[in-house]
Amino acid sequence: MLSTMMISIARSTRISKVVLGSAAGLALSVSLAPPVFSDLLLFTAAVLIVFYYLLLRLLLRCVLLRYQTTGGYSEPGVRQAGKDEWMLYGFSLISAVVIVFSSVYAPSGQVSFSVLLSSSLFLLWLAALFMFCRYCCLCLKPSLYSLLRLPLAIALIILAGLEILGYRNLIDHITLALGYSFVVFSFALLFYDSIEFLMQLFRSGKERLAQRFSMTPLESKRKFKTHKILGIFLKIYIVLGALVLVLHQWGVSARDNDRLWNFFFQGFSMGGFAISPARVTLALLLFVVGWPAIEYFKQFLNRGWLTSAGLSKNDRETFLTISGYLGYAAIILIILAVAGVKLTGLTVIIGALSVGIGFGLQNVVNNFISGLILMFEKPIKKGDWILVGTTEGYVKKISIRSTIVQTFDRADVIVPNSELISSQVINMMFDDQRGRLRVSVGVAYGSDTNLVMQLLLDAANGHDQVITDGSTPEPRVIFQAFGDSSLNFDLLVHLKDIDMKMRVRNDLHLIIDKAFKENGVEIPFPQRDIHIKDGLEKVTGDQP
């Protein structure tokens, strides 16, 4: 028999033993019914029990799981959720029993008992609905529950009064609409909470992507910020979709629904342009998905194919920048096409841009063209030590419109690209990393100049960053001048990495100072001779 099969399923599956155990017990009792109805009613009751239980359990556990993991739900709330779950399960079991047995065992003369039982069941269902709405509101928005508590209680009291007064047709309509609204609200809540969960997953995935591609938190926040926009739009459309479904069940005609759907898909005209909300939504979806996808693709190319292809760092930067802008342009064209913007409309936009360029966008276009020149001609590259005007530092980023130079004080200076093309720029690292360093030092008059020059050469040759292999001029010392207080010498050396200039200068100063002290060479301080003219006695008199 089917009841025996249900018992065996309850023993062998991981689905809740309480659910299938209750279904098996119900099957044994229904086995006493007429043979024609036994299997059909048993199947109906089992399906109702399992469906009610699993649906309510899924909704309750989904909301509860989120607030347990985020720390927004307390232990008493967890216990209350368990009580609510068992109460709703009891309601589902009673519903299935009443549906089955009222249709089989209620004689024609006892219809009043069936009506009374259904009325009691309806009141129980209203209580369960109120309890579940209270639970969800307290979990998600406590302030929302305080606003909806009184209207919801009044509505439930009115419905209970109508049921007792016998307005069966009205109650049937309201019951069906309310139950449908409850189901729609439950699934909308489930989808809404699922979006929140996906946003949390994306945030954690964004942190892993930032670590994988060696991004700073600021860079990852700037490049992967469109997921918030996507989440907002998805939530809005979930609410709108649920509202449309609920309004249809509460009496909105099919014609009105058709008008609403036609408005959503076909749109309206404004100024000669056809605007379709569905197309605009799809275009926004492409934007929030495609924009970070391009950033991810660029980082993937930089760490994968471009590195294995043997391209230099500067070539990779140029390729990534150009490919990124091409990808953005392609995304924009696709978005415009999906949104329904025709090419004839683009000609109007291009014409307006040409007028704007003629009046006030010359500098923007000039910087744009200059940026392309910088990327292809490469007079400066990312990481170069440059001096432009009064700004000295390292090139941090070259974009289409401007270049960011980071000074030695870690201040970012934004320099327009046109200024880098039109003005004089000193690049310390144009061809290679090598560079020359000048160290000036003065010694006291009377010092052995040959010894001083030898000590300076020894200090230079002993440093690991000074080139001494003959590929560049050897370190040399120049007796520069007879100064006011010292004999001035210049030590000229070529470095393997000009980026180490500050450190090498510091090291050479320490080495030279130590060598001079060991060999008795004095580094003088400024001296002045004061000559007192004759006749001072006439001014001071006979005073001592």
mmCIF file of N, CA and C in Angstrom, residues 424-528:
data_model
loop_
_atom_site.group_PDB
_atom_site.id
_atom_site.type_symbol
_atom_site.label_atom_id
_atom_site.label_comp_id
_atom_site.label_asym_id
_atom_site.label_seq_id
_atom_site.Cartn_x
_atom_site.Cartn_y
_atom_site.Cartn_z
ATOM 1 N N GLN A 424 58.910 71.851 -21.109
ATOM 2 C CA GLN A 424 60.125 71.059 -20.938
ATOM 3 C C GLN A 424 59.969 70.105 -19.760
ATOM 4 N N VAL A 425 60.313 68.845 -19.992
ATOM 5 C CA VAL A 425 60.210 67.810 -18.965
ATOM 6 C C VAL A 425 61.572 67.141 -18.822
ATOM 7 N N ILE A 426 62.069 67.061 -17.605
ATOM 8 C CA ILE A 426 63.323 66.355 -17.323
ATOM 9 C C ILE A 426 62.975 64.954 -16.837
ATOM 10 N N ASN A 427 63.428 63.953 -17.588
ATOM 11 C CA ASN A 427 63.172 62.560 -17.238
ATOM 12 C C ASN A 427 64.490 61.913 -16.814
ATOM 13 N N MET A 428 64.579 61.567 -15.552
ATOM 14 C CA MET A 428 65.796 60.958 -15.033
ATOM 15 C C MET A 428 65.971 59.508 -15.491
ATOM 16 N N MET A 429 64.911 58.897 -15.999
ATOM 17 C CA MET A 429 64.948 57.474 -16.353
ATOM 18 C C MET A 429 64.430 57.245 -17.767
ATOM 19 N N PHE A 430 64.803 58.076 -18.702
ATOM 20 C CA PHE A 430 64.222 57.986 -20.043
ATOM 21 C C PHE A 430 64.624 56.693 -20.751
ATOM 22 N N ASP A 431 65.944 56.454 -20.879
ATOM 23 C CA ASP A 431 66.416 55.260 -21.587
ATOM 24 C C ASP A 431 66.639 54.080 -20.646
ATOM 25 N N ASP A 432 67.257 54.352 -19.497
ATOM 26 C CA ASP A 432 67.538 53.279 -18.550
ATOM 27 C C ASP A 432 67.511 53.860 -17.144
ATOM 28 N N GLN A 433 67.845 53.034 -16.187
ATOM 29 C CA GLN A 433 67.796 53.429 -14.787
ATOM 30 C C GLN A 433 69.089 54.082 -14.311
ATOM 31 N N ARG A 434 70.097 54.133 -15.173
ATOM 32 C CA ARG A 434 71.369 54.701 -14.753
ATOM 33 C C ARG A 434 71.295 56.218 -14.676
ATOM 34 N N GLY A 435 72.162 56.760 -13.824
ATOM 35 C CA GLY A 435 72.225 58.205 -13.691
ATOM 36 C C GLY A 435 73.494 58.628 -12.982
ATOM 37 N N ARG A 436 73.778 59.936 -13.037
ATOM 38 C CA ARG A 436 75.006 60.442 -12.428
ATOM 39 C C ARG A 436 74.687 61.196 -11.154
ATOM 40 N N LEU A 437 75.596 61.057 -10.188
ATOM 41 C CA LEU A 437 75.452 61.704 -8.894
ATOM 42 C C LEU A 437 76.664 62.577 -8.645
ATOM 43 N N ARG A 438 76.427 63.804 -8.164
ATOM 44 C CA ARG A 438 77.501 64.742 -7.815
ATOM 45 C C ARG A 438 77.483 64.949 -6.303
ATOM 46 N N VAL A 439 78.635 64.713 -5.670
ATOM 47 C CA VAL A 439 78.790 64.927 -4.235
ATOM 48 C C VAL A 439 79.853 65.998 -4.036
ATOM 49 N N SER A 440 79.466 67.119 -3.429
ATOM 50 C CA SER A 440 80.390 68.243 -3.201
ATOM 51 C C SER A 440 80.860 68.235 -1.753
ATOM 52 N N VAL A 441 82.162 68.528 -1.562
ATOM 53 C CA VAL A 441 82.737 68.542 -0.231
ATOM 54 C C VAL A 441 83.859 69.574 -0.196
ATOM 55 N N GLY A 442 84.040 70.230 0.945
ATOM 56 C CA GLY A 442 85.112 71.210 1.121
ATOM 57 C C GLY A 442 86.035 70.811 2.262
ATOM 58 N N VAL A 443 87.333 71.025 2.089
ATOM 59 C CA VAL A 443 88.328 70.712 3.127
ATOM 60 C C VAL A 443 89.070 71.992 3.483
ATOM 61 N N ALA A 444 89.722 71.946 4.630
ATOM 62 C CA ALA A 444 90.409 73.144 5.131
ATOM 63 C C ALA A 444 91.642 73.438 4.288
ATOM 64 N N TYR A 445 91.989 74.727 4.232
ATOM 65 C CA TYR A 445 93.225 75.130 3.561
ATOM 66 C C TYR A 445 94.409 74.483 4.279
ATOM 67 N N GLY A 446 95.330 74.009 3.500
ATOM 68 C CA GLY A 446 96.491 73.331 4.042
ATOM 69 C C GLY A 446 96.373 71.827 4.008
ATOM 70 N N SER A 447 95.212 71.304 3.608
ATOM 71 C CA SER A 447 95.038 69.852 3.521
ATOM 72 C C SER A 447 95.772 69.301 2.312
ATOM 73 N N ASP A 448 96.128 68.032 2.368
ATOM 74 C CA ASP A 448 96.789 67.345 1.259
ATOM 75 C C ASP A 448 95.734 67.048 0.193
ATOM 76 N N THR A 449 95.781 67.782 -0.923
ATOM 77 C CA THR A 449 94.749 67.629 -1.955
ATOM 78 C C THR A 449 94.791 66.256 -2.611
ATOM 79 N N ASN A 450 95.969 65.709 -2.818
ATOM 80 C CA ASN A 450 96.052 64.371 -3.423
ATOM 81 C C ASN A 450 95.415 63.310 -2.517
ATOM 82 N N LEU A 451 95.664 63.449 -1.208
ATOM 83 C CA LEU A 451 95.053 62.511 -0.271
ATOM 84 C C LEU A 451 93.530 62.644 -0.275
ATOM 85 N N VAL A 452 93.064 63.890 -0.342
ATOM 86 C CA VAL A 452 91.610 64.112 -0.370
ATOM 87 C C VAL A 452 90.992 63.462 -1.597
ATOM 88 N N MET A 453 91.608 63.635 -2.772
ATOM 89 C CA MET A 453 91.071 63.056 -3.999
ATOM 90 C C MET A 453 91.080 61.527 -3.942
ATOM 91 N N GLN A 454 92.127 60.961 -3.350
ATOM 92 C CA GLN A 454 92.204 59.501 -3.254
ATOM 93 C C GLN A 454 91.135 58.952 -2.297
ATOM 94 N N LEU A 455 90.947 59.652 -1.192
ATOM 95 C CA LEU A 455 89.914 59.205 -0.249
ATOM 96 C C LEU A 455 88.517 59.253 -0.872
ATOM 97 N N LEU A 456 88.267 60.285 -1.670
ATOM 98 C CA LEU A 456 86.964 60.386 -2.337
ATOM 99 C C LEU A 456 86.777 59.260 -3.353
ATOM 100 N N LEU A 457 87.822 58.949 -4.118
ATOM 101 C CA LEU A 457 87.727 57.855 -5.093
ATOM 102 C C LEU A 457 87.539 56.508 -4.395
ATOM 103 N N ASP A 458 88.240 56.305 -3.288
ATOM 104 C CA ASP A 458 88.079 55.050 -2.554
ATOM 105 C C ASP A 458 86.649 54.897 -2.022
ATOM 106 N N ALA A 459 86.088 56.008 -1.555
ATOM 107 C CA ALA A 459 84.703 55.952 -1.060
ATOM 108 C C ALA A 459 83.729 55.593 -2.177
ATOM 109 N N ALA A 460 83.954 56.157 -3.376
ATOM 110 C CA ALA A 460 83.060 55.865 -4.504
ATOM 111 C C ALA A 460 83.220 54.428 -4.984
ATOM 112 N N ASN A 461 84.445 53.972 -5.129
ATOM 113 C CA ASN A 461 84.681 52.615 -5.645
ATOM 114 C C ASN A 461 84.217 51.534 -4.675
ATOM 115 N N GLY A 462 84.077 51.882 -3.417
ATOM 116 C CA GLY A 462 83.668 50.877 -2.443
ATOM 117 C C GLY A 462 82.165 50.709 -2.308
ATOM 118 N N HIS A 463 81.383 51.511 -3.019
ATOM 119 C CA HIS A 463 79.922 51.410 -2.906
ATOM 120 C C HIS A 463 79.383 50.489 -3.995
ATOM 121 N N ASP A 464 78.417 49.622 -3.644
ATOM 122 C CA ASP A 464 77.918 48.621 -4.590
ATOM 123 C C ASP A 464 77.034 49.209 -5.680
ATOM 124 N N GLN A 465 76.494 50.425 -5.487
ATOM 125 C CA GLN A 465 75.633 51.028 -6.496
ATOM 126 C C GLN A 465 76.410 51.860 -7.515
ATOM 127 N N VAL A 466 77.687 52.084 -7.289
ATOM 128 C CA VAL A 466 78.508 52.877 -8.216
ATOM 129 C C VAL A 466 79.030 51.956 -9.317
ATOM 130 N N ILE A 467 78.890 52.385 -10.581
ATOM 131 C CA ILE A 467 79.327 51.586 -11.727
ATOM 132 C C ILE A 467 80.831 51.737 -11.885
ATOM 133 N N THR A 468 81.530 50.607 -11.871
ATOM 134 C CA THR A 468 82.996 50.612 -12.017
ATOM 135 C C THR A 468 83.470 49.595 -13.048
ATOM 136 N N ASP A 469 82.540 49.098 -13.907
ATOM 137 C CA ASP A 469 82.920 48.057 -14.871
ATOM 138 C C ASP A 469 83.354 48.613 -16.215
ATOM 139 N N GLY A 470 83.411 49.930 -16.368
ATOM 140 C CA GLY A 470 83.848 50.535 -17.617
ATOM 141 C C GLY A 470 82.744 50.816 -18.607
ATOM 142 N N SER A 471 81.501 50.402 -18.332
ATOM 143 C CA SER A 471 80.389 50.691 -19.247
ATOM 144 C C SER A 471 80.005 52.159 -19.224
ATOM 145 N N THR A 472 80.367 52.847 -18.181
ATOM 146 C CA THR A 472 80.152 54.292 -18.063
ATOM 147 C C THR A 472 81.462 54.908 -17.579
ATOM 148 N N PRO A 473 81.597 56.228 -17.668
ATOM 149 C CA PRO A 473 82.824 56.860 -17.163
ATOM 150 C C PRO A 473 83.096 56.488 -15.712
ATOM 151 N N GLU A 474 84.353 56.243 -15.410
ATOM 152 C CA GLU A 474 84.762 55.863 -14.062
ATOM 153 C C GLU A 474 84.533 57.031 -13.090
ATOM 154 N N PRO A 475 84.389 56.729 -11.796
ATOM 155 C CA PRO A 475 84.284 57.815 -10.819
ATOM 156 C C PRO A 475 85.506 58.722 -10.878
ATOM 157 N N ARG A 476 85.272 59.995 -10.777
ATOM 158 C CA ARG A 476 86.396 60.939 -10.818
ATOM 159 C C ARG A 476 86.123 62.085 -9.860
ATOM 160 N N VAL A 477 87.237 62.750 -9.481
ATOM 161 C CA VAL A 477 87.177 63.862 -8.539
ATOM 162 C C VAL A 477 87.707 65.100 -9.235
ATOM 163 N N ILE A 478 87.009 66.205 -9.092
ATOM 164 C CA ILE A 478 87.406 67.485 -9.687
ATOM 165 C C ILE A 478 87.671 68.476 -8.559
ATOM 166 N N PHE A 479 88.875 69.091 -8.630
ATOM 167 C CA PHE A 479 89.196 70.182 -7.705
ATOM 168 C C PHE A 479 88.456 71.399 -8.245
ATOM 169 N N GLN A 480 87.322 71.709 -7.640
ATOM 170 C CA GLN A 480 86.399 72.656 -8.236
ATOM 171 C C GLN A 480 86.861 74.112 -8.070
ATOM 172 N N ALA A 481 87.217 74.522 -6.852
ATOM 173 C CA ALA A 481 87.523 75.949 -6.655
ATOM 174 C C ALA A 481 88.172 76.155 -5.291
ATOM 175 N N PHE A 482 88.821 77.337 -5.187
ATOM 176 C CA PHE A 482 89.307 77.830 -3.897
ATOM 177 C C PHE A 482 88.186 78.659 -3.290
ATOM 178 N N GLY A 483 87.552 78.134 -2.314
ATOM 179 C CA GLY A 483 86.438 78.833 -1.719
ATOM 180 C C GLY A 483 86.865 79.834 -0.680
ATOM 181 N N ASP A 484 85.880 80.514 -0.103
ATOM 182 C CA ASP A 484 86.168 81.505 0.930
ATOM 183 C C ASP A 484 86.772 80.861 2.169
ATOM 184 N N SER A 485 86.282 79.674 2.513
ATOM 185 C CA SER A 485 86.758 79.036 3.741
ATOM 186 C C SER A 485 87.296 77.645 3.514
ATOM 187 N N SER A 486 87.250 77.132 2.270
ATOM 188 C CA SER A 486 87.644 75.738 2.051
ATOM 189 C C SER A 486 88.107 75.533 0.621
ATOM 190 N N LEU A 487 88.750 74.383 0.429
ATOM 191 C CA LEU A 487 89.089 73.905 -0.908
ATOM 192 C C LEU A 487 87.948 72.980 -1.352
ATOM 193 N N ASN A 488 87.267 73.326 -2.443
ATOM 194 C CA ASN A 488 86.046 72.637 -2.847
ATOM 195 C C ASN A 488 86.346 71.550 -3.884
ATOM 196 N N PHE A 489 85.834 70.333 -3.618
ATOM 197 C CA PHE A 489 85.996 69.198 -4.522
ATOM 198 C C PHE A 489 84.608 68.659 -4.895
ATOM 199 N N ASP A 490 84.485 68.115 -6.126
ATOM 200 C CA ASP A 490 83.265 67.446 -6.590
ATOM 201 C C ASP A 490 83.594 66.001 -6.936
ATOM 202 N N LEU A 491 82.826 65.083 -6.360
ATOM 203 C CA LEU A 491 82.952 63.660 -6.679
ATOM 204 C C LEU A 491 81.814 63.290 -7.637
ATOM 205 N N LEU A 492 82.161 62.832 -8.843
ATOM 206 C CA LEU A 492 81.180 62.476 -9.874
ATOM 207 C C LEU A 492 81.184 60.961 -10.055
ATOM 208 N N VAL A 493 80.014 60.348 -9.850
ATOM 209 C CA VAL A 493 79.889 58.891 -9.999
ATOM 210 C C VAL A 493 78.624 58.584 -10.801
ATOM 211 N N HIS A 494 78.632 57.445 -11.488
ATOM 212 C CA HIS A 494 77.458 56.949 -12.203
ATOM 213 C C HIS A 494 76.861 55.779 -11.418
ATOM 214 N N LEU A 495 75.537 55.834 -11.253
ATOM 215 C CA LEU A 495 74.836 54.847 -10.439
ATOM 216 C C LEU A 495 74.124 53.826 -11.323
ATOM 217 N N LYS A 496 74.005 52.628 -10.797
ATOM 218 C CA LYS A 496 73.267 51.588 -11.514
ATOM 219 C C LYS A 496 71.770 51.885 -11.545
ATOM 220 N N ASP A 497 71.268 52.487 -10.497
ATOM 221 C CA ASP A 497 69.841 52.813 -10.405
ATOM 222 C C ASP A 497 69.724 54.210 -9.828
ATOM 223 N N ILE A 498 69.290 55.149 -10.678
ATOM 224 C CA ILE A 498 69.179 56.535 -10.230
ATOM 225 C C ILE A 498 68.126 56.680 -9.142
ATOM 226 N N ASP A 499 67.224 55.688 -9.072
ATOM 227 C CA ASP A 499 66.211 55.718 -8.028
ATOM 228 C C ASP A 499 66.831 55.609 -6.636
ATOM 229 N N MET A 500 68.087 55.130 -6.566
ATOM 230 C CA MET A 500 68.804 54.995 -5.300
ATOM 231 C C MET A 500 69.664 56.220 -5.005
ATOM 232 N N LYS A 501 69.412 57.309 -5.687
ATOM 233 C CA LYS A 501 70.276 58.479 -5.586
ATOM 234 C C LYS A 501 70.354 59.009 -4.160
ATOM 235 N N MET A 502 69.233 59.144 -3.507
ATOM 236 C CA MET A 502 69.225 59.698 -2.157
ATOM 237 C C MET A 502 69.989 58.803 -1.184
ATOM 238 N N ARG A 503 69.768 57.506 -1.285
ATOM 239 C CA ARG A 503 70.451 56.587 -0.373
ATOM 240 C C ARG A 503 71.954 56.563 -0.617
ATOM 241 N N VAL A 504 72.362 56.577 -1.899
ATOM 242 C CA VAL A 504 73.792 56.556 -2.204
ATOM 243 C C VAL A 504 74.455 57.843 -1.727
ATOM 244 N N ARG A 505 73.795 58.979 -1.910
ATOM 245 C CA ARG A 505 74.363 60.243 -1.426
ATOM 246 C C ARG A 505 74.581 60.189 0.084
ATOM 247 N N ASN A 506 73.591 59.671 0.797
ATOM 248 C CA ASN A 506 73.723 59.556 2.250
ATOM 249 C C ASN A 506 74.879 58.624 2.623
ATOM 250 N N ASP A 507 74.990 57.481 1.935
ATOM 251 C CA ASP A 507 76.066 56.529 2.245
ATOM 252 C C ASP A 507 77.443 57.140 1.984
ATOM 253 N N LEU A 508 77.581 57.848 0.860
ATOM 254 C CA LEU A 508 78.879 58.449 0.536
ATOM 255 C C LEU A 508 79.258 59.532 1.538
ATOM 256 N N HIS A 509 78.282 60.300 1.991
ATOM 257 C CA HIS A 509 78.580 61.311 3.004
ATOM 258 C C HIS A 509 79.125 60.662 4.277
ATOM 259 N N LEU A 510 78.517 59.582 4.698
ATOM 260 C CA LEU A 510 78.987 58.908 5.912
ATOM 261 C C LEU A 510 80.380 58.313 5.720
ATOM 262 N N ILE A 511 80.617 57.700 4.556
ATOM 263 C CA ILE A 511 81.926 57.089 4.295
ATOM 264 C C ILE A 511 83.017 58.158 4.219
ATOM 265 N N ILE A 512 82.732 59.276 3.551
ATOM 266 C CA ILE A 512 83.722 60.353 3.410
ATOM 267 C C ILE A 512 84.039 60.973 4.763
ATOM 268 N N ASP A 513 83.008 61.210 5.569
ATOM 269 C CA ASP A 513 83.240 61.802 6.891
ATOM 270 C C ASP A 513 84.114 60.883 7.746
ATOM 271 N N LYS A 514 83.868 59.596 7.697
ATOM 272 C CA LYS A 514 84.675 58.655 8.473
ATOM 273 C C LYS A 514 86.115 58.608 7.971
ATOM 274 N N ALA A 515 86.285 58.596 6.632
ATOM 275 C CA ALA A 515 87.646 58.551 6.068
ATOM 276 C C ALA A 515 88.422 59.815 6.397
ATOM 277 N N PHE A 516 87.785 60.977 6.345
ATOM 278 C CA PHE A 516 88.477 62.232 6.671
ATOM 279 C C PHE A 516 88.908 62.254 8.137
ATOM 280 N N LYS A 517 88.067 61.780 9.031
ATOM 281 C CA LYS A 517 88.438 61.772 10.446
ATOM 282 C C LYS A 517 89.616 60.839 10.695
ATOM 283 N N GLU A 518 89.621 59.682 10.031
ATOM 284 C CA GLU A 518 90.716 58.730 10.228
ATOM 285 C C GLU A 518 92.039 59.241 9.676
ATOM 286 N N ASN A 519 92.008 60.098 8.649
ATOM 287 C CA ASN A 519 93.234 60.582 8.011
ATOM 288 C C ASN A 519 93.536 62.030 8.365
ATOM 289 N N GLY A 520 92.846 62.600 9.322
ATOM 290 C CA GLY A 520 93.154 63.943 9.796
ATOM 291 C C GLY A 520 92.801 65.046 8.829
ATOM 292 N N VAL A 521 91.879 64.817 7.947
ATOM 293 C CA VAL A 521 91.434 65.861 7.013
ATOM 294 C C VAL A 521 90.274 66.600 7.659
ATOM 295 N N GLU A 522 90.407 67.916 7.705
ATOM 296 C CA GLU A 522 89.416 68.738 8.396
ATOM 297 C C GLU A 522 88.428 69.337 7.394
ATOM 298 N N ILE A 523 87.159 69.261 7.765
ATOM 299 C CA ILE A 523 86.111 69.946 6.989
ATOM 300 C C ILE A 523 85.807 71.243 7.727
ATOM 301 N N PRO A 524 86.185 72.394 7.166
ATOM 302 C CA PRO A 524 86.089 73.656 7.910
ATOM 303 C C PRO A 524 84.663 74.193 7.922
ATOM 304 N N PHE A 525 84.457 75.109 8.841
ATOM 305 C CA PHE A 525 83.222 75.885 8.866
ATOM 306 C C PHE A 525 83.561 77.289 8.385
ATOM 307 N N PRO A 526 82.605 78.066 7.944
ATOM 308 C CA PRO A 526 82.897 79.407 7.405
ATOM 309 C C PRO A 526 83.627 80.271 8.432
ATOM 310 N N GLN A 527 84.682 80.957 7.964
ATOM 311 C CA GLN A 527 85.500 81.809 8.824
ATOM 312 C C GLN A 527 85.551 83.223 8.247
ATOM 313 N N ARG A 528 85.659 84.225 9.148
ATOM 314 C CA ARG A 528 85.759 85.627 8.737
ATOM 315 C C ARG A 528 86.857 86.298 9.568
#
